[in-house]
Amino acid sequence: MSGYTLGDLRTIDEQCREIAAGELGFDVPDVVYHLVAPEEVYFAAANGLPARYSSARWGAQFDDAYGRYRRGQERIYELIFNTRPIHAFLMDGNSLVAQTLVIAHCLGHGYVFDNNLWLGAVDREIMSRVGSAADRIADYMGAYGRDRVEDFLDACHAIAIHQGQAQLIRKASAPEPTQRARPYDALFPSEVAAEREQVEGERAAQRRRFPREPEQDLLRFIEAHGHGLEDWQHDVISIVASEQSYFLPQMRTKVINEGAAVLAHQEICQRLFLSADRYWEYEKLNAGVIAPHPGRINPYNLGINILREVIRIATEPDDSERELWSWAGATDPFDQVRRVLRTYDDEALLREFLTPKVCELSRLYAFEHVSEDPRRIRVSSREADAIREVLIRQHSTMGIPRIEIVDADFRGRGELLLEHRHEGVGLDEEYARGTLTQVALLWGKPCTVRTATGEGAEQPIWFTGHPDGNSERQDSEPHG
Amino acid sequence: MTVVGDSGLPHDAGRRDALHHRERLRKKITEQLKERIGEEDIVAAGPEKKIRVPVKGTKRWQFIHDRGQGEGVGQGDGAPGDVLGPADDGNGRAGEAGIEPGEELYEVWLDMDDVEELLFSELSLPRLKAKTGDVEVTETTFDQIARNGPQLDKKSTLRENLLRNAKRGRVSLGGIDKPDLRYLSYRDLPRPRNRAVIFLAMDVSGSMTVARKRMARLFFYWCVQFLRSRYEQTEIVFLSHTTEAREVSEEEFFNRVESGGTKVSSAFEAVQDIQRDRFPADDWNIYVLHVSDGDNFTADNKRALELIEMLTGICSLVGYLEVDSNSGGSHKLAGYYEREASDLDRFVFARAAEDRELWPALRKFFASDDVEAAIR
């Protein structure tokens, strides 16, 4: 430890909490801090959750990130888990100022974890399940061979992300076609009979279709209907699917969550009366956290600039903003920030508050890939409307292609047909074919995805993956 | 609030999983090498140089959008129209563990020793038997259980503990103590080195184009590497043939350019002569490998097969590899063998149309006995 004790950290937490609860109105449940060695912080980061099952998958990420840390190329300061109670890892060896920033930062996360509507759907008792899942997977590795289980886990992880998103409004399922009786039916018996036959045919076709409605939850559907899955494989699929559902809400609230955490550490640290040299150190750390990432987006930077914009609108709006927001200039700014933190996800946040000022502050630009050299990009606009449109499109899907199961008896051979809901961008062929071999491994039969090339989805194409690892592309619909 | 000095987790979990990862990587490297043994840069590397192996198949598969298509948002300088350097994966997705599509392309530097270790551990000379005139060498084997030694053997320690408890009337494990401890130890065993001779016969006739000769030589290169690294006591006899065969030096074998017609039987006749002369079957395990494009004088096919049948009587293996970039033709030698000799014991033939088929061919010829038993 670097010149401070666990007691010092406790005192800092108490001071931070006092400011958070008082001036920011952030009531935060207890956080359990663990002061641990860098190696452990990096391993927990690779896992995403502590005490998860052992897998080469985490080993690869750990090897990579911990190597970068040891070469001085990156540094994680903190890790926080949305569990009950909330657990956070502090890295042993960081300075007391760094730990102060991190503790204040964690209080922002804690508030969002505890209050945000979208994060409320997370199962916070997940840790007990994570532990028992780890034990079971270790058993399976003992019984069926480590490689076999690892391969199966890899296949599960390939599609784990394709789960239904939490929805506030559910789409009603399509009604079955019916035939209504009409007053003059008796006059046209043959037409009515023909119509009845047609409606019944349609209804039968709809009932034969399986799944009846396109299915977004790939893993759970395969778990329920896959061919020839063994008991342990059912269990492994369920484990991966259920652990993944912990991460999805965090992905959709990344910007808002990091914004809240940065807001908390800035507001708290400015009120802590740090000595001049400590404040200087804090400012350096803070500047590092929120520095823009050239070529992509730093969620810390974008998040804090949007929340600061909310605060500005609440305190000194211009006339047009007064018209847009009833609360503009008429509310306590932190009240308004808390309202936003409770009910918005990233998509809603960007839609409403990505103003020209935010774009300027974060120095955002929209880009297109250069068609001659796809690795390079061309700045297409610095207008807020254009940037917002692109960002929203990305955040509504979190950058994940929308893939649904549309037929579980494709070609009448029990194969799986997936459909890529084309949204202006096609699928990467190499990755699609590789992924389909993984889906086929799970499903036990060949799996095909229907997608399209080009922006307008005008040319449909089909990729098929086989359980033996082969794959192919077809430019016309594959038939039996 | 709580601050605890520990996470309560095993501290070495990261290293443990990293080891699993590296072990899996090693297996994938081996797979990769097998596909690449036809590539010149591995062969050209020579014994001292290291070769670079990019390991494919370590990608973390996910459905991702077409790279280099579509749009994104970035941060920093630039006016509309400016072209900037490589984009960071396009969509700037923040990295939750296990979420970003992982383009993991490893490049590993291996020296030839590693390459051989990775590849040749799967191969062996089939049906290698004791012969008169075998030499004896001592080999150190770790198979002894002793009361002291370099490494604790858990299984026999537990067994001793059970035994000791049972003698005292208690049928359970427990109270493991010094008298229970057993160690894995080593002993020096005399091992016979079975004498073996391998005949490598290559068709160098006119129909063997540059590409075909290249494949044949690559195949023989790996054969020689394998034999030299695993079977030091093996004699290798090099033969080149067109319509007639002759014994050549190793250097000549790998570099000789000739042309002319093809009579495969000449090679087997030469093998037979040399064998009778210098390698009596009682003293030697005998192996024959012949590589050709299969364009033999049709009239000679029957004679070649007769000689092969004779040779299989005394050889542990007679192998034939047909290198042929446009594969197939039933008029070729492999087609003839397929019709006439597909169930001839100890005769193995294979076809290789592409470089990556060289490894499966090697596997077929040098399958270890237990693998072969499993196939039959």
PDB file of C-alpha atoms in Angstrom, chain A residues 174-179 194-209 212:
ATOM      1  CA  ALA A 174     -49.774 -11.076 -35.249  1.00  0.00           C
ATOM      2  CA  PRO A 175     -53.419 -12.176 -35.128  1.00  0.00           C
ATOM      3  CA  GLU A 176     -54.508 -15.369 -36.819  1.00  0.00           C
ATOM      4  CA  PRO A 177     -56.465 -14.763 -39.986  1.00  0.00           C
ATOM      5  CA  THR A 178     -60.205 -15.206 -39.431  1.00  0.00           C
ATOM      6  CA  GLN A 179     -63.285 -15.060 -41.572  1.00  0.00           C
ATOM      7  CA  ALA A 194     -63.546 -20.532 -51.324  1.00  0.00           C
ATOM      8  CA  GLU A 195     -62.712 -17.682 -48.985  1.00  0.00           C
ATOM      9  CA  ARG A 196     -63.062 -19.955 -45.965  1.00  0.00           C
ATOM     10  CA  GLU A 197     -60.695 -22.441 -47.515  1.00  0.00           C
ATOM     11  CA  GLN A 198     -58.141 -19.721 -48.209  1.00  0.00           C
ATOM     12  CA  VAL A 199     -58.310 -18.324 -44.670  1.00  0.00           C
ATOM     13  CA  GLU A 200     -57.940 -21.777 -43.182  1.00  0.00           C
ATOM     14  CA  GLY A 201     -54.972 -22.440 -45.403  1.00  0.00           C
ATOM     15  CA  GLU A 202     -53.319 -19.248 -44.203  1.00  0.00           C
ATOM     16  CA  ARG A 203     -54.078 -20.085 -40.617  1.00  0.00           C
ATOM     17  CA  ALA A 204     -52.634 -23.569 -40.962  1.00  0.00           C
ATOM     18  CA  ALA A 205     -49.518 -22.155 -42.625  1.00  0.00           C
ATOM     19  CA  GLN A 206     -49.087 -19.717 -39.763  1.00  0.00           C
ATOM     20  CA  ARG A 207     -49.497 -22.484 -37.207  1.00  0.00           C
ATOM     21  CA  ARG A 208     -46.944 -24.624 -38.999  1.00  0.00           C
ATOM     22  CA  ARG A 209     -44.431 -21.797 -38.924  1.00  0.00           C
ATOM     23  CA  ARG A 212     -44.520 -18.360 -34.952  1.00  0.00           C
TER      24      ARG A 212
END
